[in-house]
Short mmCIF file of C-alpha atoms in Angstrom, two decimals:
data_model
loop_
_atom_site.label_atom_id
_atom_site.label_comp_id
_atom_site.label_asym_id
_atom_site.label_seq_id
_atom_site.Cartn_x
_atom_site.Cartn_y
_atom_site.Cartn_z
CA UNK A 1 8.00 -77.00 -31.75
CA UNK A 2 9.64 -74.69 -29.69
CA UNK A 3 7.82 -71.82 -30.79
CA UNK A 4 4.87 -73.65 -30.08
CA UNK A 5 5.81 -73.56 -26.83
CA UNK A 6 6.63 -70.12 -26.32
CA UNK A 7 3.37 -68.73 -27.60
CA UNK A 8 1.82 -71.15 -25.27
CA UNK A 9 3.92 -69.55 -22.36
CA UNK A 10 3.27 -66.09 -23.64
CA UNK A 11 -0.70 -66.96 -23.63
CA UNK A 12 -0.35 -68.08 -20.68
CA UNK A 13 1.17 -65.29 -18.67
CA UNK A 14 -1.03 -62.59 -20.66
CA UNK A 15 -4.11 -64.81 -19.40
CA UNK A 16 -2.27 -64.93 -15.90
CA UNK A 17 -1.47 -61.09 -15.91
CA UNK A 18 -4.84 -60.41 -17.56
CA UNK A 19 -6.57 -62.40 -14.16
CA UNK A 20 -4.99 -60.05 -12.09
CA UNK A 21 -6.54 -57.06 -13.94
CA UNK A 22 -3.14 -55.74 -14.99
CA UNK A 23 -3.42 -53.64 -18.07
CA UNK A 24 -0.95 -54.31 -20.83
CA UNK A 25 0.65 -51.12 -21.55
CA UNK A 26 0.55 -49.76 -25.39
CA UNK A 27 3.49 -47.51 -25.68
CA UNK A 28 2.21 -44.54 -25.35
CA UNK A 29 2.90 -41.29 -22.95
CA UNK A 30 -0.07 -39.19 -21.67
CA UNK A 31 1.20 -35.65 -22.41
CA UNK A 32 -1.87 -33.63 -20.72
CA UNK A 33 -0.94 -33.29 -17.06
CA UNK A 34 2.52 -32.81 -18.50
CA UNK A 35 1.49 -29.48 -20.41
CA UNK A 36 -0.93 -28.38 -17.54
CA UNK A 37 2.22 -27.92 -15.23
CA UNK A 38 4.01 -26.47 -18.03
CA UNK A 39 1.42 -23.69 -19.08
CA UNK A 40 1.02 -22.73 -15.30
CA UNK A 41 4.61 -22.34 -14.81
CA UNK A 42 4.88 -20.07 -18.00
CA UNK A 43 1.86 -18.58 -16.81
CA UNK A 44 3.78 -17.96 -13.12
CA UNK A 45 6.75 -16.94 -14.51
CA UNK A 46 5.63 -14.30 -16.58
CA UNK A 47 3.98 -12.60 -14.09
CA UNK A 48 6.69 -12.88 -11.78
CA UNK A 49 9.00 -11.18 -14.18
CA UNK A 50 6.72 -8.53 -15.24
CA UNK A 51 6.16 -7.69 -11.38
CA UNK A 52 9.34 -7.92 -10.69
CA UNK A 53 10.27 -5.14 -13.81
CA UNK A 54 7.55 -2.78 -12.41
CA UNK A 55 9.71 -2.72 -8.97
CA UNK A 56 13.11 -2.57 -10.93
CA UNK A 57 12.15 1.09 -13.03
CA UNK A 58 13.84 3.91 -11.18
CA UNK A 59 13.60 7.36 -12.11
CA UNK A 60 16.46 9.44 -12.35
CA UNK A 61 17.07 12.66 -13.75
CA UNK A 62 20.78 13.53 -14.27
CA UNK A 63 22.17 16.17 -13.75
CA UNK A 64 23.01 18.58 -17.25
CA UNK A 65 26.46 19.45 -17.55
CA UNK A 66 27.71 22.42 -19.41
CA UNK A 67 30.87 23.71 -20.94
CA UNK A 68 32.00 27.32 -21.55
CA UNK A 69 30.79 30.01 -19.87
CA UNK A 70 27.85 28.98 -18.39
CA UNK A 71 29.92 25.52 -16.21
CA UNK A 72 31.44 28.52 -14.52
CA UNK A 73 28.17 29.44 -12.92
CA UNK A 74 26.79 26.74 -10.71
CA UNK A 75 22.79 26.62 -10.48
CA UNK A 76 21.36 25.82 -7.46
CA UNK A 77 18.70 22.64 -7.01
CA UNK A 78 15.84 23.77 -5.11
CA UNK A 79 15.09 22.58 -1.94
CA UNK A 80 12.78 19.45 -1.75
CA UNK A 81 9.63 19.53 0.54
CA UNK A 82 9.33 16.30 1.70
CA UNK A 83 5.85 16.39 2.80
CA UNK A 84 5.08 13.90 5.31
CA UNK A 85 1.58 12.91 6.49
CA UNK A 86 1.33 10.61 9.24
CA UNK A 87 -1.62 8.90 10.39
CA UNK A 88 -1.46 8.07 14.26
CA UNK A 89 -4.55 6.87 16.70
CA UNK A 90 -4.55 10.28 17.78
CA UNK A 91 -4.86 12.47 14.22
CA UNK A 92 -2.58 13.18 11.34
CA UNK A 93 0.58 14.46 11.47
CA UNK A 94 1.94 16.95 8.99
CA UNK A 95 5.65 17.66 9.07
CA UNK A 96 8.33 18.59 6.53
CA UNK A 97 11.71 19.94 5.57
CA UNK A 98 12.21 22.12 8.43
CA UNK A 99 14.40 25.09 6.46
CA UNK A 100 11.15 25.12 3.97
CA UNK A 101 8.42 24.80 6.62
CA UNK A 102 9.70 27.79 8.75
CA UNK A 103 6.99 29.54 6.71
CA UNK A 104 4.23 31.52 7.69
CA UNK A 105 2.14 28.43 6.43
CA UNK A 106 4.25 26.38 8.96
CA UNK A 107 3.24 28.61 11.48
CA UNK A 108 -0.15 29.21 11.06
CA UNK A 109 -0.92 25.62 10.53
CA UNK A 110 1.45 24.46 13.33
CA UNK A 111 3.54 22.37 11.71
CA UNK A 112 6.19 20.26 13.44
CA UNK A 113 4.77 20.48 16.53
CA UNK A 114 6.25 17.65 18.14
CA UNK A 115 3.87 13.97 19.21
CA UNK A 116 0.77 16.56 19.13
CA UNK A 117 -0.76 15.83 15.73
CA UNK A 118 -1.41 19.11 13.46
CA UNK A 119 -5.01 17.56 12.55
CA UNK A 120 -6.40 15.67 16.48
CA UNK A 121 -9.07 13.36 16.06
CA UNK A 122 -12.79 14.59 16.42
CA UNK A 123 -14.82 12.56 18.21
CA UNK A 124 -13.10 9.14 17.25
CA UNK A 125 -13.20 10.41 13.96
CA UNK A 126 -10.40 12.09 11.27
CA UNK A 127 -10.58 15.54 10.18
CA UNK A 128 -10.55 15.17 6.32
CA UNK A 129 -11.97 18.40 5.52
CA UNK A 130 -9.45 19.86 8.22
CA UNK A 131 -6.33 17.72 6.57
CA UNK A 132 -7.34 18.92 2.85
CA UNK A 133 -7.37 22.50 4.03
CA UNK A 134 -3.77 22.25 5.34
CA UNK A 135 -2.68 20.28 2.11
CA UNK A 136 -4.38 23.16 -0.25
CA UNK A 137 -2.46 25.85 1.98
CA UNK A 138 0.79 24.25 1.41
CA UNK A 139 0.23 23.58 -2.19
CA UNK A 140 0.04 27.66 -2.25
CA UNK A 141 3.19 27.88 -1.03
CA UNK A 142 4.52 25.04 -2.55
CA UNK A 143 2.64 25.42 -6.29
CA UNK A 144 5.94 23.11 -7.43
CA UNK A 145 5.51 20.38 -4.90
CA UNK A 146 3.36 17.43 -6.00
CA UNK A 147 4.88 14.80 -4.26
CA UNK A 148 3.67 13.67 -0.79
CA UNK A 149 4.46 10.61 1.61
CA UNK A 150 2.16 9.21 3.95
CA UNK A 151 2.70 7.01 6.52
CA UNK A 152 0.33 4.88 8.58
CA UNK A 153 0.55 2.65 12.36
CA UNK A 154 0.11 -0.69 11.52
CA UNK A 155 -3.46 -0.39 13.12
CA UNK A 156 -4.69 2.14 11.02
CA UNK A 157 -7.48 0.24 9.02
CA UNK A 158 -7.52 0.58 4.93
CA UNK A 159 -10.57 2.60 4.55
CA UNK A 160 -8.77 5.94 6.42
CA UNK A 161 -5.57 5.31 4.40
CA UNK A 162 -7.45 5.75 1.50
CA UNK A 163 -9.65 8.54 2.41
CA UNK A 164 -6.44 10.80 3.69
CA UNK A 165 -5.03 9.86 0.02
CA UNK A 166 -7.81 11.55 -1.58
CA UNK A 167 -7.78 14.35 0.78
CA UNK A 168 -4.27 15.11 -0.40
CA UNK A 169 -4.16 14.78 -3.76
CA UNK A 170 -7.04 16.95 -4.71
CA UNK A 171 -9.36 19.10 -3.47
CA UNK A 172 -12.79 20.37 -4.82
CA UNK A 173 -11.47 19.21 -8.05
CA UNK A 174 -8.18 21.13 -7.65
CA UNK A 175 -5.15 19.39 -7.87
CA UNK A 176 -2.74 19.55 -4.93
CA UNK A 177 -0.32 16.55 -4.45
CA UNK A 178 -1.00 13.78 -7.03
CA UNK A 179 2.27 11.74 -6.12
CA UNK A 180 1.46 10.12 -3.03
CA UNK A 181 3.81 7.69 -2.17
CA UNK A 182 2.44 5.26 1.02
CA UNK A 183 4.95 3.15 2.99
CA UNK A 184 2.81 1.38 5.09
CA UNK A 185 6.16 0.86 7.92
CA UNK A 186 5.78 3.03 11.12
CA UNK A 187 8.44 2.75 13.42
#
């Protein structure tokens, strides 16, 4: 009798949770939304670290050590050139190393000239033609050099970053300084 009375009880509250449009719950776990958040957070974190390895790789070269005769004769590094192009509201700015750009080049182009740029402004416009000139002249005295760093005012809009690039790097399809490294930080 009394289990009579407990399936009657049990009917009873299902018909009494079933009024209030309560779903009965059948065991099981919904895995989708579960793997969605999984699969984007692999997805995140793989490109995090693989961004994060491109900024980690530095490039070194060590210096070769000898023995005998030849570790009694030191070799001399060569000087680096450290070309530097700035781009200012008033032109671009080409200076250097100044022990390398004492140079006839130096002084023909007028190098290191202080807040005058070497290249002014023409009419509210850049001198690209007049900036690739100076780059070719000191790739000819520089044939070694190919690195170049270019700097830029904060207001200096994309499309003349780019275009001073490509005035550097080659010109009339001769190479000049195809490592141009842009820190985009003016102070």
């Amino acid at each position: 009798m009394s289990d009579v009375k407990t399936e009657a009880a049990l009917a009873k509250s299902r018909d009494r949770v079933r009024g209030q449009h309560f779903e009965e719950l059948s065991g099981e776990l919904n895995l989708v939304p579960y793997l969605d958040v999984m699969i984007n957070l692999i997805m995140f974190i793989l490109l995090t670290m693989t961004t994060m390895l491109n900024f980690g790789i530095i490039n070194l070269s060590a210096p070769a050590y000898a023995s005998g005769a030849s570790a009694a004769t030191p070799t001399v590094d060569k000087a680096d050139l450290n070309l530097l192009v700035t781009i200012t509201d008033k032109g671009i700015l080409i200076t250097g190393s100044p022990a390398l750009l004492t140079s006839a080049v130096a002084v023909k182009l007028h190098l290191g000239a202080g807040d005058s740029p070497t290249i002014p402004k023409k009419k509210d416009e850049y001198d690209y033609d007049a900036l690739s000139k100076a780059a070719w002249e000191i790739h000819n005295a520089f044939p070694s050099e190919t690195k170049a760093i270019l700097f830029a005012e904060p207001d200096i809009w994309y499309e003349v970053v780019v275009k001073t690039m490509d005035a550097i790097r080659d010109k009339d399809g001769k190479v000049m300084f195809p490592d141009v490294v842009f820190n985009a930080t003016l102070n």
